Amino acid sequence: MMKMSVLKKIAFFFIFIFSLIFLSCSSGNNSESLSTANENLFFISQKIEDKTVWTRELEAVRLIQDITKEEKILSTIQLKPSVINISNLDFPPVFPVIDGFSSLDLSQTPDNLISFIKNVSDSVLHFSLSKIKTAKAGTESLIFFQDDLINGYENYFSLKFPEYANQNEDEKSGAREKIFSNYVIGNPVSRENIIIALVRFYKSESFMDVQMYIENNDDFKLSQIRILQWQK
């Protein structure tokens, strides 16, 4: 009996040892398998990421952009969706209209015509009427205009006309003084080969309205000029 007990103990010892060895080997194989599986998953995910085409980031600067201001809207106006929507509409430009005179919209007027009207107006502004390019009938009209201008200047503005007005331009050196402060040009109207332009000349708060008839043949020439009204 004693001998059988010893044999059983030896047998159990060897079984225990073999079990430990088996478990150790089995554990090593599992660790190696898990490690290999993890590496495979990493490379697979890396390949998927490399092949993926990412879309462009939407509103990348939205969080750092200042949305409390809008360039087209005054800072004194409260920003509302309706206000922003209106500001994004494409409105045509708005031009002022002087009551009893004309619209100041020259957007459709050719540049060369505007340039001619400005040259005539500048000549009136500095009383250098001989510089105006006139047609045949325009020379006589310019003489009457000069007389009306001198008389009206003194009668309606109650101002003495500058002394150099009756002098020849060659006798006066240097630039002439302005007899008006400034002027504005109204929207010209075309009728066949004649263009009618209105110009308002200001002297402080007073003004003089002038009507010009301009021939439009090969080039622009003044055919008639007259004073429509004085306003003090």
JSON list of C-alpha atoms in Angstrom, two decimals:
[
{"chain": "A", "resi": 1, "resn": "MET", "atom": "CA", "xyz": [0.00, 0.00, 0.00]},
{"chain": "A", "resi": 2, "resn": "MET", "atom": "CA", "xyz": [2.85, 2.29, 0.86]},
{"chain": "A", "resi": 3, "resn": "LYS", "atom": "CA", "xyz": [4.45, 1.66, -2.48]},
{"chain": "A", "resi": 4, "resn": "MET", "atom": "CA", "xyz": [1.25, 2.42, -4.42]},
{"chain": "A", "resi": 5, "resn": "SER", "atom": "CA", "xyz": [0.85, 5.73, -2.58]},
{"chain": "A", "resi": 6, "resn": "VAL", "atom": "CA", "xyz": [4.34, 6.79, -3.57]},
{"chain": "A", "resi": 7, "resn": "LEU", "atom": "CA", "xyz": [3.73, 5.88, -7.20]},
{"chain": "A", "resi": 8, "resn": "LYS", "atom": "CA", "xyz": [0.50, 7.90, -7.27]},
{"chain": "A", "resi": 9, "resn": "LYS", "atom": "CA", "xyz": [2.32, 10.93, -5.88]},
{"chain": "A", "resi": 10, "resn": "ILE", "atom": "CA", "xyz": [5.05, 10.62, -8.51]},
{"chain": "A", "resi": 11, "resn": "ALA", "atom": "CA", "xyz": [2.44, 10.27, -11.25]},
{"chain": "A", "resi": 12, "resn": "PHE", "atom": "CA", "xyz": [0.53, 13.35, -10.06]},
{"chain": "A", "resi": 13, "resn": "PHE", "atom": "CA", "xyz": [3.82, 15.28, -9.93]},
{"chain": "A", "resi": 14, "resn": "PHE", "atom": "CA", "xyz": [4.68, 14.51, -13.53]},
{"chain": "A", "resi": 15, "resn": "ILE", "atom": "CA", "xyz": [1.13, 15.27, -14.66]},
{"chain": "A", "resi": 16, "resn": "PHE", "atom": "CA", "xyz": [1.35, 18.61, -12.88]},
{"chain": "A", "resi": 17, "resn": "ILE", "atom": "CA", "xyz": [4.71, 19.39, -14.51]},
{"chain": "A", "resi": 18, "resn": "PHE", "atom": "CA", "xyz": [3.46, 18.49, -17.99]},
{"chain": "A", "resi": 19, "resn": "SER", "atom": "CA", "xyz": [0.37, 20.58, -17.40]},
{"chain": "A", "resi": 20, "resn": "LEU", "atom": "CA", "xyz": [2.48, 23.61, -16.51]},
{"chain": "A", "resi": 21, "resn": "ILE", "atom": "CA", "xyz": [4.67, 23.11, -19.59]},
{"chain": "A", "resi": 22, "resn": "PHE", "atom": "CA", "xyz": [1.60, 22.74, -21.81]},
{"chain": "A", "resi": 23, "resn": "LEU", "atom": "CA", "xyz": [-0.06, 25.80, -20.37]},
{"chain": "A", "resi": 24, "resn": "SER", "atom": "CA", "xyz": [3.17, 27.77, -20.75]},
{"chain": "A", "resi": 25, "resn": "CYS", "atom": "CA", "xyz": [3.55, 26.84, -24.39]},
{"chain": "A", "resi": 26, "resn": "SER", "atom": "CA", "xyz": [-0.11, 27.43, -25.06]},
{"chain": "A", "resi": 27, "resn": "SER", "atom": "CA", "xyz": [0.08, 30.87, -23.46]},
{"chain": "A", "resi": 28, "resn": "GLY", "atom": "CA", "xyz": [3.13, 31.79, -25.52]},
{"chain": "A", "resi": 29, "resn": "ASN", "atom": "CA", "xyz": [1.43, 30.82, -28.74]},
{"chain": "A", "resi": 30, "resn": "ASN", "atom": "CA", "xyz": [-1.68, 32.85, -27.83]},
{"chain": "A", "resi": 31, "resn": "SER", "atom": "CA", "xyz": [0.41, 35.94, -27.03]},
{"chain": "A", "resi": 32, "resn": "GLU", "atom": "CA", "xyz": [2.21, 35.60, -30.33]},
{"chain": "A", "resi": 33, "resn": "SER", "atom": "CA", "xyz": [-1.10, 35.21, -32.17]},
{"chain": "A", "resi": 34, "resn": "LEU", "atom": "CA", "xyz": [-2.59, 38.26, -30.45]},
{"chain": "A", "resi": 35, "resn": "SER", "atom": "CA", "xyz": [0.49, 40.31, -31.25]},
{"chain": "A", "resi": 36, "resn": "THR", "atom": "CA", "xyz": [0.33, 39.28, -34.91]},
{"chain": "A", "resi": 37, "resn": "ALA", "atom": "CA", "xyz": [-3.39, 40.03, -35.05]},
{"chain": "A", "resi": 38, "resn": "ASN", "atom": "CA", "xyz": [-2.83, 43.50, -33.57]},
{"chain": "A", "resi": 39, "resn": "GLU", "atom": "CA", "xyz": [-0.11, 44.28, -36.08]},
{"chain": "A", "resi": 40, "resn": "ASN", "atom": "CA", "xyz": [-2.34, 43.17, -38.97]},
{"chain": "A", "resi": 41, "resn": "LEU", "atom": "CA", "xyz": [-5.20, 45.36, -37.74]},
{"chain": "A", "resi": 42, "resn": "PHE", "atom": "CA", "xyz": [-2.86, 48.37, -37.46]},
{"chain": "A", "resi": 43, "resn": "PHE", "atom": "CA", "xyz": [-1.58, 48.02, -41.02]},
{"chain": "A", "resi": 44, "resn": "ILE", "atom": "CA", "xyz": [-5.08, 47.45, -42.36]},
{"chain": "A", "resi": 45, "resn": "SER", "atom": "CA", "xyz": [-6.39, 50.60, -40.64]},
{"chain": "A", "resi": 46, "resn": "GLN", "atom": "CA", "xyz": [-3.35, 52.55, -41.87]},
{"chain": "A", "resi": 47, "resn": "LYS", "atom": "CA", "xyz": [-4.01, 51.46, -45.44]},
{"chain": "A", "resi": 48, "resn": "ILE", "atom": "CA", "xyz": [-7.69, 52.43, -45.17]},
{"chain": "A", "resi": 49, "resn": "GLU", "atom": "CA", "xyz": [-6.76, 55.87, -43.82]},
{"chain": "A", "resi": 50, "resn": "ASP", "atom": "CA", "xyz": [-4.20, 56.42, -46.59]},
{"chain": "A", "resi": 51, "resn": "LYS", "atom": "CA", "xyz": [-6.69, 55.52, -49.30]},
{"chain": "A", "resi": 52, "resn": "THR", "atom": "CA", "xyz": [-9.55, 57.54, -47.87]},
{"chain": "A", "resi": 53, "resn": "VAL", "atom": "CA", "xyz": [-10.30, 60.86, -49.70]},
{"chain": "A", "resi": 54, "resn": "TRP", "atom": "CA", "xyz": [-11.31, 63.34, -47.04]},
{"chain": "A", "resi": 55, "resn": "THR", "atom": "CA", "xyz": [-13.72, 66.17, -47.88]},
{"chain": "A", "resi": 56, "resn": "ARG", "atom": "CA", "xyz": [-12.75, 69.86, -47.44]},
{"chain": "A", "resi": 57, "resn": "GLU", "atom": "CA", "xyz": [-13.33, 71.18, -43.95]},
{"chain": "A", "resi": 58, "resn": "LEU", "atom": "CA", "xyz": [-16.53, 73.19, -43.85]},
{"chain": "A", "resi": 59, "resn": "GLU", "atom": "CA", "xyz": [-16.42, 76.68, -42.31]},
{"chain": "A", "resi": 60, "resn": "ALA", "atom": "CA", "xyz": [-12.81, 76.29, -41.20]},
{"chain": "A", "resi": 61, "resn": "VAL", "atom": "CA", "xyz": [-12.62, 79.84, -39.85]},
{"chain": "A", "resi": 62, "resn": "ARG", "atom": "CA", "xyz": [-16.17, 80.04, -38.56]},
{"chain": "A", "resi": 63, "resn": "LEU", "atom": "CA", "xyz": [-15.17, 79.88, -34.91]},
{"chain": "A", "resi": 64, "resn": "ILE", "atom": "CA", "xyz": [-12.52, 82.61, -35.24]},
{"chain": "A", "resi": 65, "resn": "GLN", "atom": "CA", "xyz": [-14.43, 84.87, -37.64]},
{"chain": "A", "resi": 66, "resn": "ASP", "atom": "CA", "xyz": [-16.00, 88.06, -36.32]},
{"chain": "A", "resi": 67, "resn": "ILE", "atom": "CA", "xyz": [-19.67, 87.90, -37.30]},
{"chain": "A", "resi": 68, "resn": "THR", "atom": "CA", "xyz": [-20.73, 90.93, -35.28]},
{"chain": "A", "resi": 69, "resn": "LYS", "atom": "CA", "xyz": [-19.94, 93.26, -38.20]},
{"chain": "A", "resi": 70, "resn": "GLU", "atom": "CA", "xyz": [-20.83, 93.41, -41.89]},
{"chain": "A", "resi": 71, "resn": "GLU", "atom": "CA", "xyz": [-18.96, 95.61, -44.38]},
{"chain": "A", "resi": 72, "resn": "LYS", "atom": "CA", "xyz": [-22.09, 96.76, -46.21]},
{"chain": "A", "resi": 73, "resn": "ILE", "atom": "CA", "xyz": [-24.02, 97.62, -43.03]},
{"chain": "A", "resi": 74, "resn": "LEU", "atom": "CA", "xyz": [-23.40, 100.58, -40.77]},
{"chain": "A", "resi": 75, "resn": "SER", "atom": "CA", "xyz": [-22.25, 99.71, -37.27]},
{"chain": "A", "resi": 76, "resn": "THR", "atom": "CA", "xyz": [-25.20, 101.69, -35.87]},
{"chain": "A", "resi": 77, "resn": "ILE", "atom": "CA", "xyz": [-27.69, 99.26, -37.47]},
{"chain": "A", "resi": 78, "resn": "GLN", "atom": "CA", "xyz": [-28.59, 96.14, -35.53]},
{"chain": "A", "resi": 79, "resn": "LEU", "atom": "CA", "xyz": [-27.68, 92.96, -37.40]},
{"chain": "A", "resi": 80, "resn": "LYS", "atom": "CA", "xyz": [-30.70, 90.83, -38.17]},
{"chain": "A", "resi": 81, "resn": "PRO", "atom": "CA", "xyz": [-31.23, 88.10, -40.78]},
{"chain": "A", "resi": 82, "resn": "SER", "atom": "CA", "xyz": [-33.60, 90.36, -42.72]},
{"chain": "A", "resi": 83, "resn": "VAL", "atom": "CA", "xyz": [-31.07, 93.23, -42.73]},
{"chain": "A", "resi": 84, "resn": "ILE", "atom": "CA", "xyz": [-28.27, 90.94, -43.90]},
{"chain": "A", "resi": 85, "resn": "ASN", "atom": "CA", "xyz": [-30.47, 89.49, -46.65]},
{"chain": "A", "resi": 86, "resn": "ILE", "atom": "CA", "xyz": [-31.29, 92.97, -47.94]},
{"chain": "A", "resi": 87, "resn": "SER", "atom": "CA", "xyz": [-27.61, 93.99, -47.85]},
{"chain": "A", "resi": 88, "resn": "ASN", "atom": "CA", "xyz": [-26.74, 91.06, -50.13]},
{"chain": "A", "resi": 89, "resn": "LEU", "atom": "CA", "xyz": [-29.18, 92.16, -52.83]},
{"chain": "A", "resi": 90, "resn": "ASP", "atom": "CA", "xyz": [-27.69, 93.83, -55.90]},
{"chain": "A", "resi": 91, "resn": "PHE", "atom": "CA", "xyz": [-29.38, 97.23, -56.01]},
{"chain": "A", "resi": 92, "resn": "PRO", "atom": "CA", "xyz": [-28.75, 99.64, -58.89]},
{"chain": "A", "resi": 93, "resn": "PRO", "atom": "CA", "xyz": [-26.94, 102.85, -57.92]},
{"chain": "A", "resi": 94, "resn": "VAL", "atom": "CA", "xyz": [-29.14, 105.72, -56.74]},
{"chain": "A", "resi": 95, "resn": "PHE", "atom": "CA", "xyz": [-28.39, 109.21, -58.03]},
{"chain": "A", "resi": 96, "resn": "PRO", "atom": "CA", "xyz": [-29.73, 112.45, -56.56]},
{"chain": "A", "resi": 97, "resn": "VAL", "atom": "CA", "xyz": [-32.30, 114.56, -58.35]},
{"chain": "A", "resi": 98, "resn": "ILE", "atom": "CA", "xyz": [-32.39, 118.33, -57.80]},
{"chain": "A", "resi": 99, "resn": "ASP", "atom": "CA", "xyz": [-35.98, 119.52, -57.67]},
{"chain": "A", "resi": 100, "resn": "GLY", "atom": "CA", "xyz": [-36.70, 121.91, -60.53]},
{"chain": "A", "resi": 101, "resn": "PHE", "atom": "CA", "xyz": [-33.44, 121.09, -62.25]},
{"chain": "A", "resi": 102, "resn": "SER", "atom": "CA", "xyz": [-32.55, 117.58, -63.42]},
{"chain": "A", "resi": 103, "resn": "SER", "atom": "CA", "xyz": [-31.24, 114.18, -62.45]},
{"chain": "A", "resi": 104, "resn": "LEU", "atom": "CA", "xyz": [-27.50, 114.02, -61.80]},
{"chain": "A", "resi": 105, "resn": "ASP", "atom": "CA", "xyz": [-27.24, 110.52, -63.25]},
{"chain": "A", "resi": 106, "resn": "LEU", "atom": "CA", "xyz": [-24.45, 110.63, -65.84]},
{"chain": "A", "resi": 107, "resn": "SER", "atom": "CA", "xyz": [-23.83, 106.87, -65.84]},
{"chain": "A", "resi": 108, "resn": "GLN", "atom": "CA", "xyz": [-25.17, 106.49, -69.39]},
{"chain": "A", "resi": 109, "resn": "THR", "atom": "CA", "xyz": [-23.55, 109.67, -70.74]},
{"chain": "A", "resi": 110, "resn": "PRO", "atom": "CA", "xyz": [-20.45, 109.14, -72.93]},
{"chain": "A", "resi": 111, "resn": "ASP", "atom": "CA", "xyz": [-17.19, 110.28, -71.37]},
{"chain": "A", "resi": 112, "resn": "ASN", "atom": "CA", "xyz": [-16.28, 112.54, -74.30]},
{"chain": "A", "resi": 113, "resn": "LEU", "atom": "CA", "xyz": [-19.61, 114.38, -73.99]},
{"chain": "A", "resi": 114, "resn": "ILE", "atom": "CA", "xyz": [-19.13, 114.84, -70.24]},
{"chain": "A", "resi": 115, "resn": "SER", "atom": "CA", "xyz": [-15.64, 116.15, -70.95]},
{"chain": "A", "resi": 116, "resn": "PHE", "atom": "CA", "xyz": [-16.99, 118.72, -73.45]},
{"chain": "A", "resi": 117, "resn": "ILE", "atom": "CA", "xyz": [-19.71, 119.93, -71.06]},
{"chain": "A", "resi": 118, "resn": "LYS", "atom": "CA", "xyz": [-17.10, 120.26, -68.32]},
{"chain": "A", "resi": 119, "resn": "ASN", "atom": "CA", "xyz": [-14.83, 122.30, -70.59]},
{"chain": "A", "resi": 120, "resn": "VAL", "atom": "CA", "xyz": [-17.67, 124.71, -71.40]},
{"chain": "A", "resi": 121, "resn": "SER", "atom": "CA", "xyz": [-18.69, 124.90, -67.73]},
{"chain": "A", "resi": 122, "resn": "ASP", "atom": "CA", "xyz": [-15.11, 125.55, -66.61]},
{"chain": "A", "resi": 123, "resn": "SER", "atom": "CA", "xyz": [-14.88, 128.38, -69.15]},
{"chain": "A", "resi": 124, "resn": "VAL", "atom": "CA", "xyz": [-18.02, 129.94, -67.69]},
{"chain": "A", "resi": 125, "resn": "LEU", "atom": "CA", "xyz": [-16.76, 129.33, -64.15]},
{"chain": "A", "resi": 126, "resn": "HIS", "atom": "CA", "xyz": [-13.58, 131.34, -64.87]},
{"chain": "A", "resi": 127, "resn": "PHE", "atom": "CA", "xyz": [-15.25, 133.64, -67.41]},
{"chain": "A", "resi": 128, "resn": "SER", "atom": "CA", "xyz": [-12.96, 132.49, -70.22]},
{"chain": "A", "resi": 129, "resn": "LEU", "atom": "CA", "xyz": [-15.67, 132.26, -72.84]},
{"chain": "A", "resi": 130, "resn": "SER", "atom": "CA", "xyz": [-13.31, 132.59, -75.81]},
{"chain": "A", "resi": 131, "resn": "LYS", "atom": "CA", "xyz": [-12.01, 129.10, -75.05]},
{"chain": "A", "resi": 132, "resn": "ILE", "atom": "CA", "xyz": [-15.36, 127.50, -75.83]},
{"chain": "A", "resi": 133, "resn": "LYS", "atom": "CA", "xyz": [-15.53, 125.56, -79.09]},
{"chain": "A", "resi": 134, "resn": "THR", "atom": "CA", "xyz": [-18.63, 126.83, -80.92]},
{"chain": "A", "resi": 135, "resn": "ALA", "atom": "CA", "xyz": [-20.56, 126.15, -84.10]},
{"chain": "A", "resi": 136, "resn": "LYS", "atom": "CA", "xyz": [-21.38, 129.04, -86.48]},
{"chain": "A", "resi": 137, "resn": "ALA", "atom": "CA", "xyz": [-24.53, 130.05, -84.62]},
{"chain": "A", "resi": 138, "resn": "GLY", "atom": "CA", "xyz": [-22.83, 129.51, -81.28]},
{"chain": "A", "resi": 139, "resn": "THR", "atom": "CA", "xyz": [-20.57, 132.58, -81.51]},
{"chain": "A", "resi": 140, "resn": "GLU", "atom": "CA", "xyz": [-23.49, 135.03, -81.59]},
{"chain": "A", "resi": 141, "resn": "SER", "atom": "CA", "xyz": [-25.28, 133.12, -78.83]},
{"chain": "A", "resi": 142, "resn": "LEU", "atom": "CA", "xyz": [-22.16, 133.36, -76.69]},
{"chain": "A", "resi": 143, "resn": "ILE", "atom": "CA", "xyz": [-22.07, 137.18, -77.03]},
{"chain": "A", "resi": 144, "resn": "PHE", "atom": "CA", "xyz": [-25.65, 137.51, -75.77]},
{"chain": "A", "resi": 145, "resn": "PHE", "atom": "CA", "xyz": [-24.91, 135.04, -72.99]},
{"chain": "A", "resi": 146, "resn": "GLN", "atom": "CA", "xyz": [-21.94, 137.13, -71.84]},
{"chain": "A", "resi": 147, "resn": "ASP", "atom": "CA", "xyz": [-24.06, 140.28, -71.55]},
{"chain": "A", "resi": 148, "resn": "ASP", "atom": "CA", "xyz": [-26.83, 138.45, -69.70]},
{"chain": "A", "resi": 149, "resn": "LEU", "atom": "CA", "xyz": [-24.25, 136.91, -67.36]},
{"chain": "A", "resi": 150, "resn": "ILE", "atom": "CA", "xyz": [-22.66, 140.23, -66.38]},
{"chain": "A", "resi": 151, "resn": "ASN", "atom": "CA", "xyz": [-25.99, 142.02, -65.89]},
{"chain": "A", "resi": 152, "resn": "GLY", "atom": "CA", "xyz": [-27.65, 139.14, -64.04]},
{"chain": "A", "resi": 153, "resn": "TYR", "atom": "CA", "xyz": [-24.63, 138.66, -61.79]},
{"chain": "A", "resi": 154, "resn": "GLU", "atom": "CA", "xyz": [-24.97, 142.22, -60.48]},
{"chain": "A", "resi": 155, "resn": "ASN", "atom": "CA", "xyz": [-28.78, 142.39, -60.49]},
{"chain": "A", "resi": 156, "resn": "TYR", "atom": "CA", "xyz": [-29.63, 139.02, -58.95]},
{"chain": "A", "resi": 157, "resn": "PHE", "atom": "CA", "xyz": [-26.58, 138.36, -56.79]},
{"chain": "A", "resi": 158, "resn": "SER", "atom": "CA", "xyz": [-26.13, 142.02, -55.84]},
{"chain": "A", "resi": 159, "resn": "LEU", "atom": "CA", "xyz": [-22.41, 141.58, -56.49]},
{"chain": "A", "resi": 160, "resn": "LYS", "atom": "CA", "xyz": [-20.09, 143.62, -58.63]},
{"chain": "A", "resi": 161, "resn": "PHE", "atom": "CA", "xyz": [-18.81, 141.59, -61.53]},
{"chain": "A", "resi": 162, "resn": "PRO", "atom": "CA", "xyz": [-15.00, 141.08, -61.40]},
{"chain": "A", "resi": 163, "resn": "GLU", "atom": "CA", "xyz": [-13.06, 143.90, -63.10]},
{"chain": "A", "resi": 164, "resn": "TYR", "atom": "CA", "xyz": [-11.11, 141.56, -65.36]},
{"chain": "A", "resi": 165, "resn": "ALA", "atom": "CA", "xyz": [-14.36, 140.59, -67.10]},
{"chain": "A", "resi": 166, "resn": "ASN", "atom": "CA", "xyz": [-13.99, 143.42, -69.61]},
{"chain": "A", "resi": 167, "resn": "GLN", "atom": "CA", "xyz": [-10.28, 142.84, -70.16]},
{"chain": "A", "resi": 168, "resn": "ASN", "atom": "CA", "xyz": [-8.82, 140.77, -72.93]},
{"chain": "A", "resi": 169, "resn": "GLU", "atom": "CA", "xyz": [-7.52, 137.47, -71.65]},
{"chain": "A", "resi": 170, "resn": "ASP", "atom": "CA", "xyz": [-4.10, 138.16, -73.14]},
{"chain": "A", "resi": 171, "resn": "GLU", "atom": "CA", "xyz": [-3.81, 141.29, -71.02]},
{"chain": "A", "resi": 172, "resn": "LYS", "atom": "CA", "xyz": [-4.25, 139.40, -67.78]},
{"chain": "A", "resi": 173, "resn": "SER", "atom": "CA", "xyz": [-1.52, 137.10, -66.63]},
{"chain": "A", "resi": 174, "resn": "GLY", "atom": "CA", "xyz": [-2.09, 134.12, -64.43]},
{"chain": "A", "resi": 175, "resn": "ALA", "atom": "CA", "xyz": [-5.22, 132.12, -63.78]},
{"chain": "A", "resi": 176, "resn": "ARG", "atom": "CA", "xyz": [-8.55, 133.84, -63.60]},
{"chain": "A", "resi": 177, "resn": "GLU", "atom": "CA", "xyz": [-10.56, 133.80, -60.39]},
{"chain": "A", "resi": 178, "resn": "LYS", "atom": "CA", "xyz": [-13.79, 131.88, -60.28]},
{"chain": "A", "resi": 179, "resn": "ILE", "atom": "CA", "xyz": [-16.94, 133.91, -60.66]},
{"chain": "A", "resi": 180, "resn": "PHE", "atom": "CA", "xyz": [-18.92, 130.96, -59.23]},
{"chain": "A", "resi": 181, "resn": "SER", "atom": "CA", "xyz": [-18.14, 128.52, -56.44]},
{"chain": "A", "resi": 182, "resn": "ASN", "atom": "CA", "xyz": [-18.80, 125.31, -58.39]},
{"chain": "A", "resi": 183, "resn": "TYR", "atom": "CA", "xyz": [-21.31, 123.65, -60.70]},
{"chain": "A", "resi": 184, "resn": "VAL", "atom": "CA", "xyz": [-23.26, 120.44, -61.24]},
{"chain": "A", "resi": 185, "resn": "ILE", "atom": "CA", "xyz": [-24.19, 118.84, -64.56]},
{"chain": "A", "resi": 186, "resn": "GLY", "atom": "CA", "xyz": [-27.66, 117.47, -65.20]},
{"chain": "A", "resi": 187, "resn": "ASN", "atom": "CA", "xyz": [-28.44, 114.42, -67.27]},
{"chain": "A", "resi": 188, "resn": "PRO", "atom": "CA", "xyz": [-28.19, 115.47, -70.96]},
{"chain": "A", "resi": 189, "resn": "VAL", "atom": "CA", "xyz": [-31.02, 114.78, -73.42]},
{"chain": "A", "resi": 190, "resn": "SER", "atom": "CA", "xyz": [-30.38, 113.91, -77.09]},
{"chain": "A", "resi": 191, "resn": "ARG", "atom": "CA", "xyz": [-32.60, 115.01, -79.97]},
{"chain": "A", "resi": 192, "resn": "GLU", "atom": "CA", "xyz": [-31.30, 113.89, -83.36]},
{"chain": "A", "resi": 193, "resn": "ASN", "atom": "CA", "xyz": [-27.93, 115.65, -83.74]},
{"chain": "A", "resi": 194, "resn": "ILE", "atom": "CA", "xyz": [-28.55, 118.08, -80.88]},
{"chain": "A", "resi": 195, "resn": "ILE", "atom": "CA", "xyz": [-27.78, 117.43, -77.23]},
{"chain": "A", "resi": 196, "resn": "ILE", "atom": "CA", "xyz": [-29.40, 119.57, -74.55]},
{"chain": "A", "resi": 197, "resn": "ALA", "atom": "CA", "xyz": [-27.48, 119.86, -71.30]},
{"chain": "A", "resi": 198, "resn": "LEU", "atom": "CA", "xyz": [-28.33, 121.68, -68.08]},
{"chain": "A", "resi": 199, "resn": "VAL", "atom": "CA", "xyz": [-25.67, 123.06, -65.75]},
{"chain": "A", "resi": 200, "resn": "ARG", "atom": "CA", "xyz": [-26.26, 124.76, -62.41]},
{"chain": "A", "resi": 201, "resn": "PHE", "atom": "CA", "xyz": [-23.61, 127.24, -61.25]},
{"chain": "A", "resi": 202, "resn": "TYR", "atom": "CA", "xyz": [-23.48, 128.01, -57.54]},
{"chain": "A", "resi": 203, "resn": "LYS", "atom": "CA", "xyz": [-22.42, 131.20, -55.80]},
{"chain": "A", "resi": 204, "resn": "SER", "atom": "CA", "xyz": [-22.66, 130.48, -52.06]},
{"chain": "A", "resi": 205, "resn": "GLU", "atom": "CA", "xyz": [-26.38, 129.73, -51.59]},
{"chain": "A", "resi": 206, "resn": "SER", "atom": "CA", "xyz": [-27.39, 131.39, -54.85]},
{"chain": "A", "resi": 207, "resn": "PHE", "atom": "CA", "xyz": [-27.28, 129.76, -58.28]},
{"chain": "A", "resi": 208, "resn": "MET", "atom": "CA", "xyz": [-27.71, 130.26, -62.00]},
{"chain": "A", "resi": 209, "resn": "ASP", "atom": "CA", "xyz": [-29.15, 127.60, -64.34]},
{"chain": "A", "resi": 210, "resn": "VAL", "atom": "CA", "xyz": [-27.73, 127.44, -67.85]},
{"chain": "A", "resi": 211, "resn": "GLN", "atom": "CA", "xyz": [-29.02, 125.49, -70.84]},
{"chain": "A", "resi": 212, "resn": "MET", "atom": "CA", "xyz": [-26.59, 124.40, -73.54]},
{"chain": "A", "resi": 213, "resn": "TYR", "atom": "CA", "xyz": [-27.37, 123.15, -77.05]},
{"chain": "A", "resi": 214, "resn": "ILE", "atom": "CA", "xyz": [-24.53, 121.03, -78.38]},
{"chain": "A", "resi": 215, "resn": "GLU", "atom": "CA", "xyz": [-24.12, 119.90, -81.97]},
{"chain": "A", "resi": 216, "resn": "ASN", "atom": "CA", "xyz": [-23.08, 116.29, -82.35]},
{"chain": "A", "resi": 217, "resn": "ASN", "atom": "CA", "xyz": [-21.70, 115.80, -85.82]},
{"chain": "A", "resi": 218, "resn": "ASP", "atom": "CA", "xyz": [-18.06, 114.82, -86.24]},
{"chain": "A", "resi": 219, "resn": "ASP", "atom": "CA", "xyz": [-17.29, 116.35, -82.86]},
{"chain": "A", "resi": 220, "resn": "PHE", "atom": "CA", "xyz": [-19.05, 118.39, -80.18]},
{"chain": "A", "resi": 221, "resn": "LYS", "atom": "CA", "xyz": [-19.61, 122.13, -80.68]},
{"chain": "A", "resi": 222, "resn": "LEU", "atom": "CA", "xyz": [-21.70, 124.60, -78.73]},
{"chain": "A", "resi": 223, "resn": "SER", "atom": "CA", "xyz": [-24.51, 125.94, -80.92]},
{"chain": "A", "resi": 224, "resn": "GLN", "atom": "CA", "xyz": [-26.47, 127.86, -78.28]},
{"chain": "A", "resi": 225, "resn": "ILE", "atom": "CA", "xyz": [-26.20, 128.80, -74.61]},
{"chain": "A", "resi": 226, "resn": "ARG", "atom": "CA", "xyz": [-28.66, 130.71, -72.50]},
{"chain": "A", "resi": 227, "resn": "ILE", "atom": "CA", "xyz": [-29.52, 131.45, -68.87]},
{"chain": "A", "resi": 228, "resn": "LEU", "atom": "CA", "xyz": [-32.76, 129.83, -67.69]},
{"chain": "A", "resi": 229, "resn": "GLN", "atom": "CA", "xyz": [-33.02, 131.33, -64.22]},
{"chain": "A", "resi": 230, "resn": "TRP", "atom": "CA", "xyz": [-31.27, 133.06, -61.35]},
{"chain": "A", "resi": 231, "resn": "GLN", "atom": "CA", "xyz": [-31.96, 132.20, -57.75]},
{"chain": "A", "resi": 232, "resn": "LYS", "atom": "CA", "xyz": [-30.69, 134.26, -54.85]}
]
